[in-house]
PDB file of C-alpha atoms and ligand atoms in Angstrom:
ATOM      1  CA  MET A  66     -45.949 -50.659  81.129  1.00 43.00           C
ATOM      2  CA  THR A  67     -44.370 -47.393  82.806  1.00 47.00           C
ATOM      3  CA  PRO A  68     -42.329 -44.882  80.304  1.00 48.00           C
ATOM      4  CA  ARG A  69     -39.403 -45.613  82.680  1.00 54.00           C
ATOM      5  CA  CYS A  70     -39.091 -49.519  82.526  1.00 47.00           C
ATOM      6  CA  LEU A  71     -40.121 -48.961  78.295  1.00 46.00           C
ATOM      7  CA  LEU A  72     -36.563 -46.718  78.651  1.00 45.00           C
ATOM      8  CA  CYS A  73     -34.513 -49.267  80.631  1.00 44.00           C
ATOM      9  CA  LEU A  74     -35.585 -52.058  78.141  1.00 44.00           C
ATOM     10  CA  LEU A  75     -33.855 -49.621  74.999  1.00 44.00           C
ATOM     11  CA  GLY A  76     -31.385 -49.189  76.866  1.00 44.00           C
ATOM     12  CA  SER A  77     -30.531 -53.383  77.954  1.00 47.00           C
ATOM     13  CA  CYS A  78     -30.885 -53.828  74.241  1.00 42.00           C
ATOM     14  CA  LEU A  79     -28.114 -51.193  73.525  1.00 42.00           C
ATOM     15  CA  LEU A  80     -26.238 -52.869  75.724  1.00 41.00           C
ATOM     16  CA  SER A  81     -26.245 -56.255  74.352  1.00 45.00           C
ATOM     17  CA  HIS A  82     -25.909 -55.245  71.195  1.00 47.00           C
ATOM     18  CA  TRP A  83     -22.614 -53.125  71.785  1.00 47.00           C
ATOM     19  CA  ALA A  84     -21.567 -55.512  74.233  1.00 44.00           C
ATOM     20  CA  ARG A  85     -21.395 -58.315  71.153  1.00 50.00           C
ATOM     21  CA  SER A  86     -19.313 -56.416  68.763  1.00 48.00           C
ATOM     22  CA  SER A  87     -16.894 -55.176  71.250  1.00 51.00           C
ATOM     23  CA  ASN A  88     -16.773 -58.643  72.057  1.00 66.00           C
ATOM     24  CA  LEU A  89     -15.459 -59.188  68.278  1.00 80.00           C
ATOM     25  CA  ASN A  90     -13.633 -56.202  67.388  1.00 88.00           C
ATOM     26  CA  CYS A  91     -12.496 -57.123  63.834  1.00 93.00           C
ATOM     27  CA  ASN A  92     -10.133 -55.462  62.408  1.00 94.00           C
ATOM     28  CA  GLN A  93     -10.706 -54.204  58.501  1.00 93.00           C
ATOM     29  CA  GLU A  94      -8.140 -57.338  57.927  1.00 95.00           C
ATOM     30  CA  GLN A  95     -10.519 -59.441  59.137  1.00 96.00           C
ATOM     31  CA  TYR A  96     -14.695 -59.937  59.005  1.00 96.00           C
ATOM     32  CA  GLU A  97     -16.633 -61.542  61.507  1.00 95.00           C
ATOM     33  CA  HIS A  98     -16.965 -64.964  60.691  1.00 94.00           C
ATOM     34  CA  GLY A  99     -19.982 -66.505  63.266  1.00 93.00           C
ATOM     35  CA  THR A 100     -18.749 -66.100  66.835  1.00 92.00           C
ATOM     36  CA  ARG A 101     -15.463 -65.389  65.643  1.00 93.00           C
ATOM     37  CA  CYS A 102     -12.773 -62.358  63.273  1.00 95.00           C
ATOM     38  CA  CYS A 103     -11.077 -63.952  60.523  1.00 96.00           C
ATOM     39  CA  SER A 104      -9.071 -63.423  58.046  1.00 96.00           C
ATOM     40  CA  ARG A 105      -9.546 -61.659  55.686  1.00 97.00           C
ATOM     41  CA  CYS A 106      -7.369 -62.484  51.956  1.00 97.00           C
ATOM     42  CA  GLY A 107      -4.852 -59.966  50.834  1.00 97.00           C
ATOM     43  CA  PRO A 108      -4.546 -58.129  47.748  1.00 97.00           C
ATOM     44  CA  GLY A 109      -3.772 -60.687  45.146  1.00 97.00           C
ATOM     45  CA  ARG A 110      -5.471 -63.849  46.865  1.00 97.00           C
ATOM     46  CA  LYS A 111      -9.304 -65.357  46.986  1.00 97.00           C
ATOM     47  CA  LEU A 112     -10.682 -67.009  50.363  1.00 97.00           C
ATOM     48  CA  LEU A 113     -11.268 -70.872  50.094  1.00 97.00           C
ATOM     49  CA  SER A 114     -12.613 -71.263  53.037  1.00 96.00           C
ATOM     50  CA  ASP A 115     -13.921 -69.705  56.841  1.00 96.00           C
ATOM     51  CA  CYS A 116     -11.720 -70.086  59.138  1.00 96.00           C
ATOM     52  CA  THR A 117     -12.273 -72.721  62.253  1.00 94.00           C
ATOM     53  CA  GLU A 118     -11.497 -72.824  65.696  1.00 92.00           C
ATOM     54  CA  LEU A 119      -8.571 -74.712  64.946  1.00 93.00           C
ATOM     55  CA  ALA A 120      -7.548 -73.275  61.151  1.00 95.00           C
ATOM     56  CA  HIS A 121      -6.917 -69.611  60.020  1.00 96.00           C
ATOM     57  CA  SER A 122      -8.952 -68.337  57.001  1.00 96.00           C
ATOM     58  CA  GLY A 123      -7.585 -70.154  53.609  1.00 97.00           C
ATOM     59  CA  CYS A 124      -6.636 -68.369  50.275  1.00 97.00           C
ATOM     60  CA  THR A 125      -5.561 -68.781  47.594  1.00 97.00           C
ATOM     61  CA  GLU A 126      -3.904 -66.524  44.265  1.00 97.00           C
ATOM     62  CA  CYS A 127      -6.489 -65.822  41.847  1.00 97.00           C
ATOM     63  CA  GLU A 128      -6.750 -67.814  38.970  1.00 96.00           C
ATOM     64  CA  GLU A 129      -5.568 -66.946  35.781  1.00 96.00           C
ATOM     65  CA  GLY A 130      -6.816 -63.355  33.736  1.00 97.00           C
ATOM     66  CA  HIS A 131      -8.746 -62.452  37.559  1.00 98.00           C
ATOM     67  CA  PHE A 132      -6.894 -60.111  39.602  1.00 98.00           C
ATOM     68  CA  GLN A 133      -8.122 -59.266  43.524  1.00 98.00           C
ATOM     69  CA  ALA A 134      -6.973 -55.726  44.726  1.00 97.00           C
ATOM     70  CA  GLY A 135      -7.073 -55.644  48.841  1.00 97.00           C
ATOM     71  CA  TRP A 136      -8.882 -57.455  51.432  1.00 97.00           C
ATOM     72  CA  THR A 137     -11.216 -60.095  50.527  1.00 97.00           C
ATOM     73  CA  LYS A 138     -13.913 -62.408  52.009  1.00 96.00           C
ATOM     74  CA  GLU A 139     -14.521 -63.579  48.074  1.00 96.00           C
ATOM     75  CA  LYS A 140     -14.864 -66.855  46.940  1.00 97.00           C
ATOM     76  CA  HIS A 141     -13.932 -65.498  43.532  1.00 97.00           C
ATOM     77  CA  CYS A 142     -11.845 -62.538  42.083  1.00 97.00           C
ATOM     78  CA  THR A 143     -12.882 -60.437  39.595  1.00 97.00           C
ATOM     79  CA  PRO A 144     -12.087 -61.121  35.988  1.00 98.00           C
ATOM     80  CA  HIS A 145      -9.720 -58.218  33.767  1.00 97.00           C
ATOM     81  CA  LYS A 146     -11.493 -55.859  31.849  1.00 96.00           C
ATOM     82  CA  TYR A 147     -11.147 -56.396  27.932  1.00 95.00           C
ATOM     83  CA  CYS A 148     -10.091 -53.915  25.772  1.00 96.00           C
ATOM     84  CA  ASP A 149     -12.527 -54.664  22.501  1.00 95.00           C
ATOM     85  CA  PRO A 150     -10.268 -53.688  19.158  1.00 95.00           C
ATOM     86  CA  ASN A 151     -13.577 -53.449  18.081  1.00 94.00           C
ATOM     87  CA  ALA A 152     -14.844 -51.021  19.419  1.00 94.00           C
ATOM     88  CA  GLY A 153     -12.139 -49.155  18.893  1.00 95.00           C
ATOM     89  CA  LEU A 154      -9.287 -50.156  22.716  1.00 97.00           C
ATOM     90  CA  VAL A 155      -6.158 -51.034  23.224  1.00 96.00           C
ATOM     91  CA  THR A 156      -4.946 -52.982  25.845  1.00 96.00           C
ATOM     92  CA  ARG A 157      -2.220 -49.958  27.621  1.00 95.00           C
ATOM     93  CA  LEU A 158      -1.719 -52.239  30.821  1.00 96.00           C
ATOM     94  CA  PRO A 159      -2.311 -56.100  30.795  1.00 96.00           C
ATOM     95  CA  GLY A 160      -3.519 -56.671  34.773  1.00 96.00           C
ATOM     96  CA  ASP A 161      -1.304 -58.636  36.721  1.00 97.00           C
ATOM     97  CA  ALA A 162      -3.375 -60.750  39.377  1.00 97.00           C
ATOM     98  CA  LYS A 163      -3.485 -57.064  41.894  1.00 98.00           C
ATOM     99  CA  HIS A 164      -4.412 -54.897  39.480  1.00 98.00           C
ATOM    100  CA  ASN A 165      -6.938 -54.577  36.542  1.00 97.00           C
ATOM    101  CA  ALA A 166      -5.849 -54.469  33.170  1.00 96.00           C
ATOM    102  CA  VAL A 167      -6.295 -50.310  31.329  1.00 96.00           C
ATOM    103  CA  CYS A 168      -7.306 -50.032  28.513  1.00 96.00           C
ATOM    104  CA  GLY A 169      -7.114 -46.713  26.341  1.00 97.00           C
ATOM    105  CA  CYS A 170      -7.683 -45.291  22.827  1.00 97.00           C
ATOM    106  CA  GLN A 171      -7.315 -45.767  19.696  1.00 96.00           C
ATOM    107  CA  ALA A 172      -4.470 -43.645  17.688  1.00 94.00           C
ATOM    108  CA  GLY A 173      -6.676 -40.719  17.126  1.00 95.00           C
ATOM    109  CA  THR A 174      -9.306 -41.235  18.799  1.00 97.00           C
ATOM    110  CA  TYR A 175      -9.668 -40.208  22.616  1.00 97.00           C
ATOM    111  CA  CYS A 176     -11.769 -41.920  26.072  1.00 97.00           C
ATOM    112  CA  SER A 177     -15.500 -40.637  26.195  1.00 95.00           C
ATOM    113  CA  ASN A 178     -14.719 -41.601  30.285  1.00 92.00           C
ATOM    114  CA  ALA A 179     -12.036 -42.528  33.044  1.00 92.00           C
ATOM    115  CA  ASP A 180     -12.890 -46.266  32.371  1.00 91.00           C
ATOM    116  CA  CYS A 181     -12.837 -45.457  28.840  1.00 94.00           C
ATOM    117  CA  GLN A 182     -15.514 -47.929  28.302  1.00 91.00           C
ATOM    118  CA  THR A 183     -15.882 -45.853  25.182  1.00 94.00           C
ATOM    119  CA  CYS A 184     -14.389 -44.020  22.019  1.00 97.00           C
ATOM    120  CA  LEU A 185     -14.781 -40.787  20.158  1.00 97.00           C
ATOM    121  CA  PRO A 186     -12.644 -39.914  17.760  1.00 97.00           C
ATOM    122  CA  VAL A 187     -10.065 -36.412  17.824  1.00 97.00           C
ATOM    123  CA  SER A 188     -11.657 -32.960  17.003  1.00 97.00           C
ATOM    124  CA  ALA A 189      -8.877 -31.359  14.426  1.00 98.00           C
ATOM    125  CA  CYS A 190      -9.825 -27.350  14.630  1.00 98.00           C
ATOM    126  CA  GLU A 191     -10.950 -25.817  11.712  1.00 98.00           C
ATOM    127  CA  PRO A 192      -8.965 -23.049   9.323  1.00 98.00           C
ATOM    128  CA  GLY A 193      -9.066 -20.017  11.818  1.00 98.00           C
ATOM    129  CA  TYR A 194      -8.434 -22.054  14.640  1.00 98.00           C
ATOM    130  CA  GLY A 195      -5.218 -23.335  16.028  1.00 98.00           C
ATOM    131  CA  VAL A 196      -4.615 -25.740  18.743  1.00 98.00           C
ATOM    132  CA  VAL A 197      -3.657 -24.781  22.105  1.00 98.00           C
ATOM    133  CA  GLN A 198      -3.512 -27.942  23.858  1.00 97.00           C
ATOM    134  CA  LYS A 199      -4.066 -31.871  21.675  1.00 97.00           C
ATOM    135  CA  ALA A 200      -5.743 -33.882  22.443  1.00 96.00           C
ATOM    136  CA  SER A 201      -4.678 -37.346  24.884  1.00 95.00           C
ATOM    137  CA  ASN A 202      -5.640 -39.569  25.723  1.00 94.00           C
ATOM    138  CA  TYR A 203      -8.740 -38.681  28.177  1.00 95.00           C
ATOM    139  CA  SER A 204      -9.174 -35.354  26.460  1.00 96.00           C
ATOM    140  CA  ASP A 205     -10.192 -33.264  23.541  1.00 97.00           C
ATOM    141  CA  THR A 206      -7.766 -30.969  21.754  1.00 98.00           C
ATOM    142  CA  VAL A 207      -8.376 -27.327  22.244  1.00 98.00           C
ATOM    143  CA  CYS A 208      -8.724 -25.270  19.509  1.00 98.00           C
ATOM    144  CA  VAL A 209      -8.648 -20.916  20.280  1.00 98.00           C
ATOM    145  CA  ALA A 210      -9.525 -18.904  17.308  1.00 98.00           C
ATOM    146  CA  CYS A 211      -6.360 -17.217  15.830  1.00 98.00           C
ATOM    147  CA  LYS A 212      -5.692 -13.489  17.220  1.00 98.00           C
ATOM    148  CA  HIS A 213      -5.259 -10.608  14.696  1.00 97.00           C
ATOM    149  CA  GLY A 214      -1.822 -11.022  13.605  1.00 97.00           C
ATOM    150  CA  ASN A 215      -1.931 -15.283  13.702  1.00 98.00           C
ATOM    151  CA  PHE A 216      -2.903 -16.868  10.873  1.00 98.00           C
ATOM    152  CA  SER A 217      -4.028 -20.948  10.372  1.00 98.00           C
ATOM    153  CA  SER A 218      -5.354 -21.935   6.948  1.00 97.00           C
ATOM    154  CA  THR A 219      -5.664 -25.790   7.300  1.00 97.00           C
ATOM    155  CA  VAL A 220      -7.832 -28.071   8.966  1.00 98.00           C
ATOM    156  CA  SER A 221      -5.411 -29.790  11.719  1.00 97.00           C
ATOM    157  CA  ALA A 222      -5.593 -31.527  15.004  1.00 97.00           C
ATOM    158  CA  SER A 223      -2.213 -30.764  16.121  1.00 96.00           C
ATOM    159  CA  GLU A 224      -0.851 -27.343  13.920  1.00 97.00           C
ATOM    160  CA  PRO A 225      -0.890 -24.279  15.950  1.00 98.00           C
ATOM    161  CA  CYS A 226      -2.567 -20.845  14.603  1.00 98.00           C
ATOM    162  CA  ARG A 227       0.769 -19.527  13.726  1.00 97.00           C
ATOM    163  CA  PRO A 228       2.521 -15.660  13.748  1.00 98.00           C
ATOM    164  CA  TRP A 229       2.736 -13.575  10.228  1.00 98.00           C
ATOM    165  CA  THR A 230       5.447 -14.120   8.540  1.00 97.00           C
ATOM    166  CA  SER A 231       7.528 -10.340   9.487  1.00 96.00           C
ATOM    167  CA  CYS A 232       8.295  -9.259   5.639  1.00 95.00           C
ATOM    168  CA  GLY A 233      11.108  -5.959   6.913  1.00 93.00           C
ATOM    169  CA  ALA A 234      12.774  -9.104   9.203  1.00 94.00           C
ATOM    170  CA  LEU A 235      13.582 -10.413   5.676  1.00 93.00           C
ATOM    171  CA  GLY A 236      14.665  -7.845   4.026  1.00 93.00           C
ATOM    172  CA  LEU A 237      10.915  -7.420   2.090  1.00 94.00           C
ATOM    173  CA  VAL A 238       7.988  -5.646   2.682  1.00 94.00           C
ATOM    174  CA  MET A 239       4.497  -5.736   3.270  1.00 94.00           C
ATOM    175  CA  LYS A 240       2.271  -6.871  -1.040  1.00 95.00           C
ATOM    176  CA  ALA A 241      -0.983  -7.834   0.853  1.00 96.00           C
ATOM    177  CA  THR A 242      -2.003  -8.266   4.600  1.00 96.00           C
ATOM    178  CA  GLY A 243      -2.540 -11.362   6.261  1.00 97.00           C
ATOM    179  CA  THR A 244      -5.958 -12.658   8.031  1.00 98.00           C
ATOM    180  CA  ASN A 245      -7.237 -15.004  10.803  1.00 97.00           C
ATOM    181  CA  LEU A 246      -6.741 -17.986   7.405  1.00 98.00           C
ATOM    182  CA  SER A 247      -3.359 -16.637   5.314  1.00 97.00           C
ATOM    183  CA  ASP A 248       0.190 -15.535   6.285  1.00 97.00           C
ATOM    184  CA  VAL A 249       0.647 -11.328   4.955  1.00 97.00           C
ATOM    185  CA  LEU A 250       2.427 -11.841   1.250  1.00 97.00           C
ATOM    186  CA  CYS A 251       5.635  -9.930   1.202  1.00 96.00           C
ATOM    187  CA  GLU A 252       7.919  -8.818  -2.057  1.00 94.00           C
ATOM    188  CA  ALA A 253      10.991  -7.498  -2.254  1.00 91.00           C
ATOM    189  CA  SER A 254      11.772  -4.577  -1.242  1.00 75.00           C
ATOM    190  CA  ARG A 255      11.585  -1.855  -3.805  1.00 69.00           C
ATOM    191  CA  SER A 256      14.464   0.641  -2.080  1.00 60.00           C
ATOM    192  CA  ARG A 257      17.139  -2.651  -2.927  1.00 51.00           C
ATOM    193  CA  SER A 258      15.647  -3.412  -6.221  1.00 53.00           C
ATOM    194  CA  SER A 259      16.498  -0.199  -7.020  1.00 56.00           C
ATOM    195  CA  VAL A 260      20.365  -0.238  -6.497  1.00 58.00           C
ATOM    196  CA  PRO A 261      21.003  -1.546 -10.332  1.00 60.00           C
ATOM    197  CA  VAL A 262      19.498   1.103 -11.021  1.00 62.00           C
ATOM    198  CA  LEU A 263      20.606   3.999  -9.786  1.00 65.00           C
ATOM    199  CA  ILE A 264      24.158   2.685 -11.519  1.00 68.00           C
ATOM    200  CA  PRO A 265      23.056   3.607 -15.172  1.00 66.00           C
ATOM    201  CA  VAL A 266      21.115   6.660 -14.612  1.00 68.00           C
ATOM    202  CA  MET A 267      23.847   8.550 -12.843  1.00 78.00           C
ATOM    203  CA  ALA A 268      26.759   7.311 -15.269  1.00 80.00           C
ATOM    204  CA  ALA A 269      23.877   8.989 -17.402  1.00 81.00           C
ATOM    205  CA  MET A 270      23.465  12.350 -15.142  1.00 85.00           C
ATOM    206  CA  ALA A 271      27.236  12.154 -15.607  1.00 83.00           C
ATOM    207  CA  ALA A 272      27.855  11.886 -19.645  1.00 83.00           C
ATOM    208  CA  CYS A 273      25.124  14.619 -19.838  1.00 68.00           C
ATOM    209  CA  LEU A 274      26.573  17.460 -17.094  1.00 85.00           C
ATOM    210  CA  VAL A 275      30.112  16.413 -19.008  1.00 80.00           C
ATOM    211  CA  LEU A 276      28.119  17.727 -22.724  1.00 86.00           C
ATOM    212  CA  LEU A 277      26.814  20.399 -20.996  1.00 86.00           C
ATOM    213  CA  ILE A 278      30.416  21.748 -19.863  1.00 79.00           C
ATOM    214  CA  PHE A 279      31.666  21.048 -23.242  1.00 78.00           C
ATOM    215  CA  TYR A 280      28.479  22.824 -25.426  1.00 83.00           C
ATOM    216  CA  TRP A 281      29.046  25.948 -22.867  1.00 85.00           C
ATOM    217  CA  LEU A 282      32.299  26.158 -23.131  1.00 85.00           C
ATOM    218  CA  HIS A 283      31.547  25.751 -27.144  1.00 83.00           C
ATOM    219  CA  ARG A 284      29.675  28.073 -26.763  1.00 81.00           C
ATOM    220  CA  ASN A 285      31.556  30.599 -25.528  1.00 79.00           C
ATOM    221  CA  GLY A 286      34.987  30.372 -27.667  1.00 73.00           C
ATOM    222  CA  LEU A 287      31.941  30.583 -30.397  1.00 65.00           C
ATOM    223  CA  GLN A 288      31.078  34.677 -28.976  1.00 69.00           C
ATOM    224  CA  ARG A 289      34.530  35.400 -28.391  1.00 63.00           C
ATOM    225  CA  CYS A 290      35.109  34.505 -32.648  1.00 56.00           C
ATOM    226  CA  THR A 291      32.049  36.954 -33.529  1.00 59.00           C
ATOM    227  CA  GLN A 292      33.175  39.542 -31.303  1.00 61.00           C
ATOM    228  CA  LYS A 293      36.938  39.497 -33.353  1.00 54.00           C
ATOM    229  CA  GLN A 294      35.354  39.546 -36.560  1.00 55.00           C
ATOM    230  CA  GLY A 295      33.434  42.944 -35.321  1.00 49.00           C
ATOM    231  CA  ALA A 296      29.898  43.969 -36.675  1.00 48.00           C
ATOM    232  CA  GLU A 297      29.479  42.388 -39.941  1.00 48.00           C
ATOM    233  CA  PRO A 298      26.469  39.547 -39.876  1.00 49.00           C
ATOM    234  CA  PRO A 299      25.637  36.658 -40.233  1.00 48.00           C
ATOM    235  CA  GLU A 300      24.374  36.056 -44.558  1.00 47.00           C
ATOM    236  CA  ALA A 301      21.827  34.231 -43.624  1.00 45.00           C
ATOM    237  CA  VAL A 302      19.538  36.723 -42.480  1.00 45.00           C
ATOM    238  CA  ASP A 303      19.547  38.704 -45.160  1.00 46.00           C
ATOM    239  CA  LEU A 304      17.977  36.892 -47.148  1.00 45.00           C
ATOM    240  CA  VAL A 305      15.985  36.541 -44.207  1.00 45.00           C
ATOM    241  CA  ALA A 306      15.419  40.084 -44.537  1.00 44.00           C
ATOM    242  CA  VAL A 307      15.828  41.723 -48.346  1.00 43.00           C
ATOM    243  CA  PRO A 308      12.111  39.033 -50.011  1.00 45.00           C
ATOM    244  CA  ARG A 309       9.816  40.624 -46.531  1.00 45.00           C
ATOM    245  CA  ALA A 310      10.889  44.192 -48.159  1.00 43.00           C
ATOM    246  CA  GLN A 311      10.398  43.225 -51.624  1.00 46.00           C
ATOM    247  CA  HIS A 312       6.991  42.117 -50.943  1.00 47.00           C
ATOM    248  CA  PRO A 313       5.239  43.787 -48.231  1.00 45.00           C
ATOM    249  CA  ALA A 314       2.028  41.695 -49.090  1.00 47.00           C
ATOM    250  CA  GLU A 315       3.952  38.685 -47.216  1.00 45.00           C
ATOM    251  CA  VAL A 316       4.672  41.037 -44.047  1.00 43.00           C
ATOM    252  CA  HIS A 317       1.669  42.546 -42.470  1.00 45.00           C
ATOM    253  CA  TYR A 318       2.831  42.992 -38.658  1.00 44.00           C
ATOM    254  CA  GLU A 319       5.554  42.312 -36.371  1.00 44.00           C
ATOM    255  CA  GLU A 320       4.579  40.120 -32.916  1.00 45.00           C
ATOM    256  CA  HIS A 321       4.025  43.167 -30.792  1.00 46.00           C
ATOM    257  CA  ASP A 322       0.892  44.574 -30.123  1.00 46.00           C
ATOM    258  CA  GLU A 323       2.031  48.386 -29.655  1.00 45.00           C
ATOM    259  CA  ARG A 324       3.594  48.233 -33.519  1.00 44.00           C
ATOM    260  CA  GLN A 325       0.975  46.854 -35.204  1.00 46.00           C
ATOM    261  CA  ASP A 326       0.407  50.074 -37.161  1.00 47.00           C
ATOM    262  CA  PHE A 327       3.857  49.661 -38.222  1.00 45.00           C
ATOM    263  CA  PRO A 328       4.699  47.828 -41.048  1.00 45.00           C
ATOM    264  CA  VAL A 329       7.850  46.223 -41.280  1.00 44.00           C
ATOM    265  CA  GLN A 330       8.383  47.664 -44.965  1.00 46.00           C
ATOM    266  CA  GLU A 331       7.998  51.163 -43.225  1.00 43.00           C
ATOM    267  CA  THR A 332       9.232  50.610 -40.809  1.00 42.00           C
ATOM    268  CA  LEU A 333      13.050  49.589 -42.986  1.00 43.00           C
ATOM    269  CA  LEU A 334      11.899  53.005 -46.497  1.00 44.00           C
ATOM    270  CA  GLY A 335      11.036  55.187 -43.571  1.00 43.00           C
ATOM    271  CA  ARG A 336      13.312  57.965 -42.321  1.00 48.00           C
ATOM    272  CA  GLN A 337      14.738  56.252 -38.839  1.00 48.00           C
ATOM    273  CA  PRO A 338      14.496  52.764 -39.003  1.00 45.00           C
ATOM    274  CA  VAL A 339      16.433  52.289 -35.045  1.00 43.00           C
ATOM    275  CA  ALA A 340      12.901  51.992 -34.620  1.00 41.00           C
ATOM    276  CA  GLN A 341      13.051  47.951 -32.953  1.00 45.00           C
ATOM    277  CA  GLU A 342      13.942  47.045 -29.932  1.00 45.00           C
ATOM    278  CA  ASP A 343      15.680  43.583 -30.942  1.00 47.00           C
ATOM    279  CA  GLY A 344      20.003  44.669 -31.846  1.00 44.00           C
ATOM    280  CA  LYS A 345      19.719  41.100 -34.363  1.00 45.00           C
ATOM    281  CA  GLU A 346      17.053  43.647 -36.895  1.00 45.00           C
ATOM    282  CA  SER A 347      18.839  47.063 -35.871  1.00 43.00           C
ATOM    283  CA  ARG A 348      22.143  45.578 -37.536  1.00 46.00           C
ATOM    284  CA  ILE A 349      19.733  44.196 -40.688  1.00 44.00           C
ATOM    285  CA  SER A 350      18.269  48.061 -40.142  1.00 44.00           C
ATOM    286  CA  GLU A 351      22.624  49.487 -40.315  1.00 44.00           C
ATOM    287  CA  GLN A 352      23.296  47.034 -43.245  1.00 46.00           C
ATOM    288  CA  GLU A 353      19.779  47.885 -45.363  1.00 45.00           C
ATOM    289  CA  ARG A 354      20.926  52.132 -45.011  1.00 46.00           C
ATOM    290  CA  LEU A 355      24.100  50.783 -46.534  1.00 47.00           C
TER     291      LEU A 355
HETATM  292  C1  NAG B 566     -11.260 -14.609  11.104  1.00 86.50           C
HETATM  293  O1  NAG B 566     -11.868 -12.975   9.902  1.00 86.50           O
HETATM  294  C2  NAG B 566     -13.127 -13.254   9.926  1.00 86.50           C
HETATM  295  C3  NAG B 566     -13.063 -11.091   9.360  1.00 86.50           C
HETATM  296  O2  NAG B 566     -11.472 -10.291   9.817  1.00 86.50           O
HETATM  297  C4  NAG B 566     -14.623 -12.933  10.954  1.00 86.50           C
HETATM  298  O3  NAG B 566     -15.606 -12.432  10.550  1.00 86.50           O
HETATM  299  C5  NAG B 566     -13.989 -14.770  11.932  1.00 86.50           C
HETATM  300  O4  NAG B 566     -14.613 -14.776  12.467  1.00 86.50           O
HETATM  301  C6  NAG B 566     -12.250 -14.937  11.877  1.00 86.50           C
HETATM  302  N1  NAG B 566     -12.727 -15.997  12.853  1.00 86.50           N
HETATM  303  C7  NAG B 566     -12.058 -16.681  13.181  1.00 86.50           C
HETATM  304  C8  NAG B 566     -11.976 -18.004  13.789  1.00 86.50           C
HETATM  305  O5  NAG B 566     -11.760 -15.672  14.887  1.00 86.50           O
END
């Protein structure tokens, strides 16, 4: 055999194949049966009999609890999916002749995949973490660590991080700062609580002021009185001064250092009694002389 003949054979082979399939130009809603194209059965139906030269394909409805969604040449429909309660599944859509049933997971669980064959328990966020996305049918809870200024004190699958209480907005002051686990502590503001205290304090101060004024007026009146009475010294001073003179042993020195060498006795009995700077004592001396 020559290579040319081989090529001829291959070519005729391909050609004949193409010719045969092009003869049977079945579309997507048909299937090839023998030398002809038979109609497929539509959604909700199944095939009973292939078409013949005289008859179309025989189709019939799916049996109860079965479905068929497309165009088929199958003689059986597919049974609906069973959502097993023992596996934690619930039937979300029951299914019909054209659609499969849809299973879901019981509350507190979510489907492990798109088919929802098994359920997984929904996660809760630990204290210090808040929920940013609650669990859905097909996804778990999404938690995030509470940022500064926010807190979460509970294990929860729904609670987000909450901002710390603004003590100032409540007219309070912060007693203790918050953490990612706990809120700030507020307490009554000091300036506010001192307002009722301020009133008696101010009243007391006013009373003191009045007393001071009275005292000052009274003292001024007394001074004027003594000035009118002249140079007569108060008798009480005599009582003090006399024993001093009579018992020099008891009276050693005056308070001032410069007069340490001059006992009072000497000053009083001596030449001039004017040694003292104190006006009171000079008056005493004057009386002694008289
Ligand atoms: C909460 O704060 C503490 C102390 O600042 C820190 O060690 C911890 O990692 C924080 N937790 C979270 C969930 O961010």
